[in-house]
Structures are given as structure tokens and as C-alpha cells.
């Protein structure tokens, strides 16, 4: 069964998600960072981070999801392909295709391997914005990257 601490932490995460969902203005980065620091004083575990980012994606809150990833980078907490994938999916949900492509490029230049899921989400963001040339270009780069790594 779950410990009292994990149940408490789960409740705090749900409250955090409710607070973040109410914040629609992206200029609240200081507020967002302060709340994340309060809920995760020792840093979040990777699964929890993915859950928070996925929830923000479902609520079409790519700006706030971007702040959560920035907070991870600033605090030097683990970022993996699932975190980037959730953020890229949030970008696809809000048709911010340029940001999605930028994140895929950022992933490929960092320690995080760009996953097929993340590439698909970036291509989907381009498709939703009718940016077919960008989608095809990204697809071509993703295929070249996979061929080189094989």
C-alpha cells in the first residue's frame, strides 16, 4: 500500500495542478517556480514530473508546461524524453509548432535522446498549424537521425 507521505505528496501535487491550471498568464514564472519549490523541496521524481507535464498538456497549457521544464533546468533536476514529449505534446495541443520544433532540436543537442513520440508530437503541431513544409523537414531530419544512430 501507499505510505502516508506518498498520499500527502499526491494530494499536494493535485493542489499544485489545480493552482497551475488557474494560472493562465505566462508572466507568473516566479509564482510557478515558488510553488514548485514548495511542493518539491528536494526535487520531483521523474514520474511525477511527467504526470504534471502531461496534465498541463491535456489542459492546453504549453506556456506553463514550458516554465515547469525551465524550472527543472534551472534547478538541475532530471529531464528525460518523457518530459520533453509531454511539453512537445502541449505545444501540439496549442498549435505552437515553432516551439515544438525548437524543443525537438534542443533535445537532440542535449543529453536527452529525441524519441519517436516527441518527433511525432512536433510533426503533429506543424500539421495542426498547416505547416506542411516544416513537418516534412522535421520528419526528414528525424529519419536521418535514426539512420545515423543505427
JSON list of C-alpha atoms in Angstrom, two decimals:
[
{"chain": "A", "resi": 1, "resn": "UNK", "atom": "CA", "xyz": [0.00, 0.00, 0.00]},
{"chain": "A", "resi": 2, "resn": "UNK", "atom": "CA", "xyz": [0.88, 3.64, -0.19]},
{"chain": "A", "resi": 3, "resn": "UNK", "atom": "CA", "xyz": [2.62, 5.34, 2.68]},
{"chain": "A", "resi": 4, "resn": "UNK", "atom": "CA", "xyz": [1.16, 8.40, 4.38]},
{"chain": "A", "resi": 5, "resn": "UNK", "atom": "CA", "xyz": [3.92, 10.51, 2.79]},
{"chain": "A", "resi": 6, "resn": "UNK", "atom": "CA", "xyz": [3.13, 9.41, -0.77]},
{"chain": "A", "resi": 7, "resn": "UNK", "atom": "CA", "xyz": [-0.59, 10.05, -0.18]},
{"chain": "A", "resi": 8, "resn": "UNK", "atom": "CA", "xyz": [0.22, 13.50, 1.19]},
{"chain": "A", "resi": 9, "resn": "UNK", "atom": "CA", "xyz": [2.52, 14.19, -1.73]},
{"chain": "A", "resi": 10, "resn": "UNK", "atom": "CA", "xyz": [-0.18, 13.02, -4.18]},
{"chain": "A", "resi": 11, "resn": "UNK", "atom": "CA", "xyz": [-2.68, 15.44, -2.60]},
{"chain": "A", "resi": 12, "resn": "UNK", "atom": "CA", "xyz": [-0.16, 18.29, -2.78]},
{"chain": "A", "resi": 13, "resn": "UNK", "atom": "CA", "xyz": [0.50, 17.51, -6.44]},
{"chain": "A", "resi": 14, "resn": "UNK", "atom": "CA", "xyz": [-3.23, 17.61, -7.19]},
{"chain": "A", "resi": 15, "resn": "UNK", "atom": "CA", "xyz": [-3.45, 21.01, -5.46]},
{"chain": "A", "resi": 16, "resn": "UNK", "atom": "CA", "xyz": [-0.43, 22.22, -7.42]},
{"chain": "A", "resi": 17, "resn": "UNK", "atom": "CA", "xyz": [-2.05, 21.12, -10.68]},
{"chain": "A", "resi": 18, "resn": "UNK", "atom": "CA", "xyz": [-5.24, 22.97, -9.77]},
{"chain": "A", "resi": 19, "resn": "UNK", "atom": "CA", "xyz": [-3.22, 26.12, -9.00]},
{"chain": "A", "resi": 20, "resn": "UNK", "atom": "CA", "xyz": [-1.23, 25.87, -12.23]},
{"chain": "A", "resi": 21, "resn": "UNK", "atom": "CA", "xyz": [-4.41, 25.29, -14.21]},
{"chain": "A", "resi": 22, "resn": "UNK", "atom": "CA", "xyz": [-5.87, 28.52, -12.79]},
{"chain": "A", "resi": 23, "resn": "UNK", "atom": "CA", "xyz": [-2.76, 30.48, -13.83]},
{"chain": "A", "resi": 24, "resn": "UNK", "atom": "CA", "xyz": [-3.43, 31.35, -17.43]},
{"chain": "A", "resi": 25, "resn": "UNK", "atom": "CA", "xyz": [-0.94, 34.22, -17.62]},
{"chain": "A", "resi": 26, "resn": "UNK", "atom": "CA", "xyz": [2.57, 33.09, -18.54]},
{"chain": "A", "resi": 27, "resn": "UNK", "atom": "CA", "xyz": [4.13, 36.06, -16.73]},
{"chain": "A", "resi": 28, "resn": "UNK", "atom": "CA", "xyz": [3.72, 34.23, -13.43]},
{"chain": "A", "resi": 29, "resn": "UNK", "atom": "CA", "xyz": [7.01, 32.32, -13.73]},
{"chain": "A", "resi": 30, "resn": "UNK", "atom": "CA", "xyz": [8.16, 33.46, -10.28]},
{"chain": "A", "resi": 31, "resn": "UNK", "atom": "CA", "xyz": [4.90, 32.22, -8.75]},
{"chain": "A", "resi": 32, "resn": "UNK", "atom": "CA", "xyz": [5.18, 28.94, -10.64]},
{"chain": "A", "resi": 33, "resn": "UNK", "atom": "CA", "xyz": [8.81, 28.40, -9.56]},
{"chain": "A", "resi": 34, "resn": "UNK", "atom": "CA", "xyz": [7.94, 29.22, -5.92]},
{"chain": "A", "resi": 35, "resn": "UNK", "atom": "CA", "xyz": [5.03, 26.74, -5.89]},
{"chain": "A", "resi": 36, "resn": "UNK", "atom": "CA", "xyz": [7.16, 24.02, -7.49]},
{"chain": "A", "resi": 37, "resn": "UNK", "atom": "CA", "xyz": [9.90, 24.65, -4.90]},
{"chain": "A", "resi": 38, "resn": "UNK", "atom": "CA", "xyz": [7.34, 24.41, -2.09]},
{"chain": "A", "resi": 39, "resn": "UNK", "atom": "CA", "xyz": [5.80, 21.16, -3.33]},
{"chain": "A", "resi": 40, "resn": "UNK", "atom": "CA", "xyz": [9.12, 19.56, -4.31]},
{"chain": "A", "resi": 41, "resn": "UNK", "atom": "CA", "xyz": [11.75, 20.90, -1.86]},
{"chain": "A", "resi": 42, "resn": "UNK", "atom": "CA", "xyz": [14.12, 18.05, -2.77]},
{"chain": "A", "resi": 43, "resn": "UNK", "atom": "CA", "xyz": [13.09, 17.91, -6.41]},
{"chain": "A", "resi": 44, "resn": "UNK", "atom": "CA", "xyz": [10.44, 15.80, -8.06]},
{"chain": "A", "resi": 45, "resn": "UNK", "atom": "CA", "xyz": [10.82, 12.21, -9.11]},
{"chain": "A", "resi": 46, "resn": "UNK", "atom": "CA", "xyz": [10.75, 11.76, -12.91]},
{"chain": "A", "resi": 47, "resn": "UNK", "atom": "CA", "xyz": [7.32, 10.04, -12.95]},
{"chain": "A", "resi": 48, "resn": "UNK", "atom": "CA", "xyz": [5.73, 12.88, -11.00]},
{"chain": "A", "resi": 49, "resn": "UNK", "atom": "CA", "xyz": [7.25, 15.45, -13.35]},
{"chain": "A", "resi": 50, "resn": "UNK", "atom": "CA", "xyz": [5.87, 13.57, -16.34]},
{"chain": "A", "resi": 51, "resn": "UNK", "atom": "CA", "xyz": [2.44, 13.46, -14.69]},
{"chain": "A", "resi": 52, "resn": "UNK", "atom": "CA", "xyz": [2.44, 17.22, -14.03]},
{"chain": "A", "resi": 53, "resn": "UNK", "atom": "CA", "xyz": [3.57, 18.00, -17.59]},
{"chain": "A", "resi": 54, "resn": "UNK", "atom": "CA", "xyz": [1.03, 15.60, -19.11]},
{"chain": "A", "resi": 55, "resn": "UNK", "atom": "CA", "xyz": [-1.79, 17.20, -17.13]},
{"chain": "A", "resi": 56, "resn": "UNK", "atom": "CA", "xyz": [-0.71, 20.65, -18.31]},
{"chain": "A", "resi": 57, "resn": "UNK", "atom": "CA", "xyz": [-0.64, 19.32, -21.86]},
{"chain": "A", "resi": 58, "resn": "UNK", "atom": "CA", "xyz": [-4.19, 17.97, -21.51]},
{"chain": "A", "resi": 59, "resn": "UNK", "atom": "CA", "xyz": [-5.27, 21.42, -20.32]},
{"chain": "A", "resi": 60, "resn": "UNK", "atom": "CA", "xyz": [-3.52, 23.03, -23.33]},
{"chain": "A", "resi": 61, "resn": "UNK", "atom": "CA", "xyz": [-1.14, 25.00, -21.12]},
{"chain": "A", "resi": 62, "resn": "UNK", "atom": "CA", "xyz": [2.09, 24.86, -23.09]},
{"chain": "A", "resi": 63, "resn": "UNK", "atom": "CA", "xyz": [3.42, 28.13, -21.61]},
{"chain": "A", "resi": 64, "resn": "UNK", "atom": "CA", "xyz": [3.15, 26.87, -18.03]},
{"chain": "A", "resi": 65, "resn": "UNK", "atom": "CA", "xyz": [4.50, 23.44, -19.04]},
{"chain": "A", "resi": 66, "resn": "UNK", "atom": "CA", "xyz": [7.46, 25.31, -20.53]},
{"chain": "A", "resi": 67, "resn": "UNK", "atom": "CA", "xyz": [8.04, 27.04, -17.19]},
{"chain": "A", "resi": 68, "resn": "UNK", "atom": "CA", "xyz": [7.99, 23.67, -15.43]},
{"chain": "A", "resi": 69, "resn": "UNK", "atom": "CA", "xyz": [10.70, 22.38, -17.79]},
{"chain": "A", "resi": 70, "resn": "UNK", "atom": "CA", "xyz": [12.66, 25.63, -17.31]},
{"chain": "A", "resi": 71, "resn": "UNK", "atom": "CA", "xyz": [12.40, 25.12, -13.54]},
{"chain": "A", "resi": 72, "resn": "UNK", "atom": "CA", "xyz": [13.85, 21.62, -13.98]},
{"chain": "A", "resi": 73, "resn": "UNK", "atom": "CA", "xyz": [16.77, 23.03, -15.97]},
{"chain": "A", "resi": 74, "resn": "UNK", "atom": "CA", "xyz": [17.37, 25.89, -13.53]},
{"chain": "A", "resi": 75, "resn": "UNK", "atom": "CA", "xyz": [17.39, 23.54, -10.52]},
{"chain": "A", "resi": 76, "resn": "UNK", "atom": "CA", "xyz": [19.38, 20.90, -12.47]},
{"chain": "A", "resi": 77, "resn": "UNK", "atom": "CA", "xyz": [16.69, 18.25, -11.97]},
{"chain": "A", "resi": 78, "resn": "UNK", "atom": "CA", "xyz": [16.44, 15.30, -14.31]},
{"chain": "A", "resi": 79, "resn": "UNK", "atom": "CA", "xyz": [14.81, 15.89, -17.69]},
{"chain": "A", "resi": 80, "resn": "UNK", "atom": "CA", "xyz": [14.13, 12.95, -19.96]},
{"chain": "A", "resi": 81, "resn": "UNK", "atom": "CA", "xyz": [12.40, 12.23, -23.26]},
{"chain": "A", "resi": 82, "resn": "UNK", "atom": "CA", "xyz": [9.04, 11.80, -21.48]},
{"chain": "A", "resi": 83, "resn": "UNK", "atom": "CA", "xyz": [9.24, 15.32, -20.02]},
{"chain": "A", "resi": 84, "resn": "UNK", "atom": "CA", "xyz": [10.15, 16.81, -23.39]},
{"chain": "A", "resi": 85, "resn": "UNK", "atom": "CA", "xyz": [7.49, 14.66, -25.06]},
{"chain": "A", "resi": 86, "resn": "UNK", "atom": "CA", "xyz": [4.78, 15.96, -22.73]},
{"chain": "A", "resi": 87, "resn": "UNK", "atom": "CA", "xyz": [5.88, 19.55, -23.37]},
{"chain": "A", "resi": 88, "resn": "UNK", "atom": "CA", "xyz": [6.00, 19.00, -27.13]},
{"chain": "A", "resi": 89, "resn": "UNK", "atom": "CA", "xyz": [2.55, 17.44, -26.94]},
{"chain": "A", "resi": 90, "resn": "UNK", "atom": "CA", "xyz": [1.35, 20.55, -25.07]},
{"chain": "A", "resi": 91, "resn": "UNK", "atom": "CA", "xyz": [2.74, 22.61, -27.95]},
{"chain": "A", "resi": 92, "resn": "UNK", "atom": "CA", "xyz": [0.88, 20.39, -30.42]},
{"chain": "A", "resi": 93, "resn": "UNK", "atom": "CA", "xyz": [-2.33, 20.92, -28.41]},
{"chain": "A", "resi": 94, "resn": "UNK", "atom": "CA", "xyz": [-1.90, 24.70, -28.69]},
{"chain": "A", "resi": 95, "resn": "UNK", "atom": "CA", "xyz": [-0.57, 24.72, -32.29]},
{"chain": "A", "resi": 96, "resn": "UNK", "atom": "CA", "xyz": [2.71, 26.30, -31.22]},
{"chain": "A", "resi": 97, "resn": "UNK", "atom": "CA", "xyz": [4.63, 24.39, -33.87]},
{"chain": "A", "resi": 98, "resn": "UNK", "atom": "CA", "xyz": [7.75, 26.58, -33.83]},
{"chain": "A", "resi": 99, "resn": "UNK", "atom": "CA", "xyz": [8.21, 25.91, -30.11]},
{"chain": "A", "resi": 100, "resn": "UNK", "atom": "CA", "xyz": [7.65, 22.17, -30.69]},
{"chain": "A", "resi": 101, "resn": "UNK", "atom": "CA", "xyz": [10.34, 22.07, -33.38]},
{"chain": "A", "resi": 102, "resn": "UNK", "atom": "CA", "xyz": [12.71, 24.12, -31.22]},
{"chain": "A", "resi": 103, "resn": "UNK", "atom": "CA", "xyz": [12.23, 21.65, -28.34]},
{"chain": "A", "resi": 104, "resn": "UNK", "atom": "CA", "xyz": [13.00, 18.69, -30.62]},
{"chain": "A", "resi": 105, "resn": "UNK", "atom": "CA", "xyz": [16.19, 20.40, -31.73]},
{"chain": "A", "resi": 106, "resn": "UNK", "atom": "CA", "xyz": [17.02, 21.20, -28.10]},
{"chain": "A", "resi": 107, "resn": "UNK", "atom": "CA", "xyz": [16.53, 17.53, -27.20]},
{"chain": "A", "resi": 108, "resn": "UNK", "atom": "CA", "xyz": [18.82, 16.37, -29.98]},
{"chain": "A", "resi": 109, "resn": "UNK", "atom": "CA", "xyz": [21.56, 18.76, -28.81]},
{"chain": "A", "resi": 110, "resn": "UNK", "atom": "CA", "xyz": [21.29, 17.77, -25.16]},
{"chain": "A", "resi": 111, "resn": "UNK", "atom": "CA", "xyz": [21.79, 14.52, -23.30]},
{"chain": "A", "resi": 112, "resn": "UNK", "atom": "CA", "xyz": [18.14, 13.58, -23.90]},
{"chain": "A", "resi": 113, "resn": "UNK", "atom": "CA", "xyz": [17.58, 11.43, -26.98]},
{"chain": "A", "resi": 114, "resn": "UNK", "atom": "CA", "xyz": [14.76, 12.67, -29.18]},
{"chain": "A", "resi": 115, "resn": "UNK", "atom": "CA", "xyz": [12.17, 9.94, -29.12]},
{"chain": "A", "resi": 116, "resn": "UNK", "atom": "CA", "xyz": [9.84, 8.89, -31.89]},
{"chain": "A", "resi": 117, "resn": "UNK", "atom": "CA", "xyz": [6.91, 10.06, -29.75]},
{"chain": "A", "resi": 118, "resn": "UNK", "atom": "CA", "xyz": [8.40, 13.54, -29.37]},
{"chain": "A", "resi": 119, "resn": "UNK", "atom": "CA", "xyz": [9.12, 13.77, -33.09]},
{"chain": "A", "resi": 120, "resn": "UNK", "atom": "CA", "xyz": [5.58, 12.70, -33.87]},
{"chain": "A", "resi": 121, "resn": "UNK", "atom": "CA", "xyz": [4.18, 15.33, -31.49]},
{"chain": "A", "resi": 122, "resn": "UNK", "atom": "CA", "xyz": [6.28, 18.05, -33.17]},
{"chain": "A", "resi": 123, "resn": "UNK", "atom": "CA", "xyz": [5.12, 16.93, -36.60]},
{"chain": "A", "resi": 124, "resn": "UNK", "atom": "CA", "xyz": [1.53, 16.93, -35.31]},
{"chain": "A", "resi": 125, "resn": "UNK", "atom": "CA", "xyz": [1.97, 20.51, -34.07]},
{"chain": "A", "resi": 126, "resn": "UNK", "atom": "CA", "xyz": [3.13, 21.54, -37.55]},
{"chain": "A", "resi": 127, "resn": "UNK", "atom": "CA", "xyz": [0.23, 19.67, -39.15]},
{"chain": "A", "resi": 128, "resn": "UNK", "atom": "CA", "xyz": [-2.35, 21.37, -36.91]},
{"chain": "A", "resi": 129, "resn": "UNK", "atom": "CA", "xyz": [-0.92, 24.75, -37.93]},
{"chain": "A", "resi": 130, "resn": "UNK", "atom": "CA", "xyz": [-0.88, 23.73, -41.64]},
{"chain": "A", "resi": 131, "resn": "UNK", "atom": "CA", "xyz": [2.91, 24.00, -41.70]},
{"chain": "A", "resi": 132, "resn": "UNK", "atom": "CA", "xyz": [3.43, 21.04, -44.04]},
{"chain": "A", "resi": 133, "resn": "UNK", "atom": "CA", "xyz": [6.90, 22.06, -45.24]},
{"chain": "A", "resi": 134, "resn": "UNK", "atom": "CA", "xyz": [8.14, 22.32, -41.65]},
{"chain": "A", "resi": 135, "resn": "UNK", "atom": "CA", "xyz": [6.54, 18.95, -40.83]},
{"chain": "A", "resi": 136, "resn": "UNK", "atom": "CA", "xyz": [8.23, 17.28, -43.80]},
{"chain": "A", "resi": 137, "resn": "UNK", "atom": "CA", "xyz": [11.57, 18.90, -42.98]},
{"chain": "A", "resi": 138, "resn": "UNK", "atom": "CA", "xyz": [11.39, 17.72, -39.37]},
{"chain": "A", "resi": 139, "resn": "UNK", "atom": "CA", "xyz": [10.35, 14.23, -40.48]},
{"chain": "A", "resi": 140, "resn": "UNK", "atom": "CA", "xyz": [13.34, 14.12, -42.84]},
{"chain": "A", "resi": 141, "resn": "UNK", "atom": "CA", "xyz": [15.71, 15.20, -40.06]},
{"chain": "A", "resi": 142, "resn": "UNK", "atom": "CA", "xyz": [14.22, 12.62, -37.67]},
{"chain": "A", "resi": 143, "resn": "UNK", "atom": "CA", "xyz": [14.69, 9.84, -40.24]},
{"chain": "A", "resi": 144, "resn": "UNK", "atom": "CA", "xyz": [18.29, 10.93, -40.91]},
{"chain": "A", "resi": 145, "resn": "UNK", "atom": "CA", "xyz": [18.98, 10.97, -37.17]},
{"chain": "A", "resi": 146, "resn": "UNK", "atom": "CA", "xyz": [17.64, 7.43, -36.75]},
{"chain": "A", "resi": 147, "resn": "UNK", "atom": "CA", "xyz": [19.69, 6.17, -39.71]},
{"chain": "A", "resi": 148, "resn": "UNK", "atom": "CA", "xyz": [22.90, 7.72, -38.32]},
{"chain": "A", "resi": 149, "resn": "UNK", "atom": "CA", "xyz": [22.32, 6.21, -34.86]},
{"chain": "A", "resi": 150, "resn": "UNK", "atom": "CA", "xyz": [21.77, 2.70, -36.27]}
]
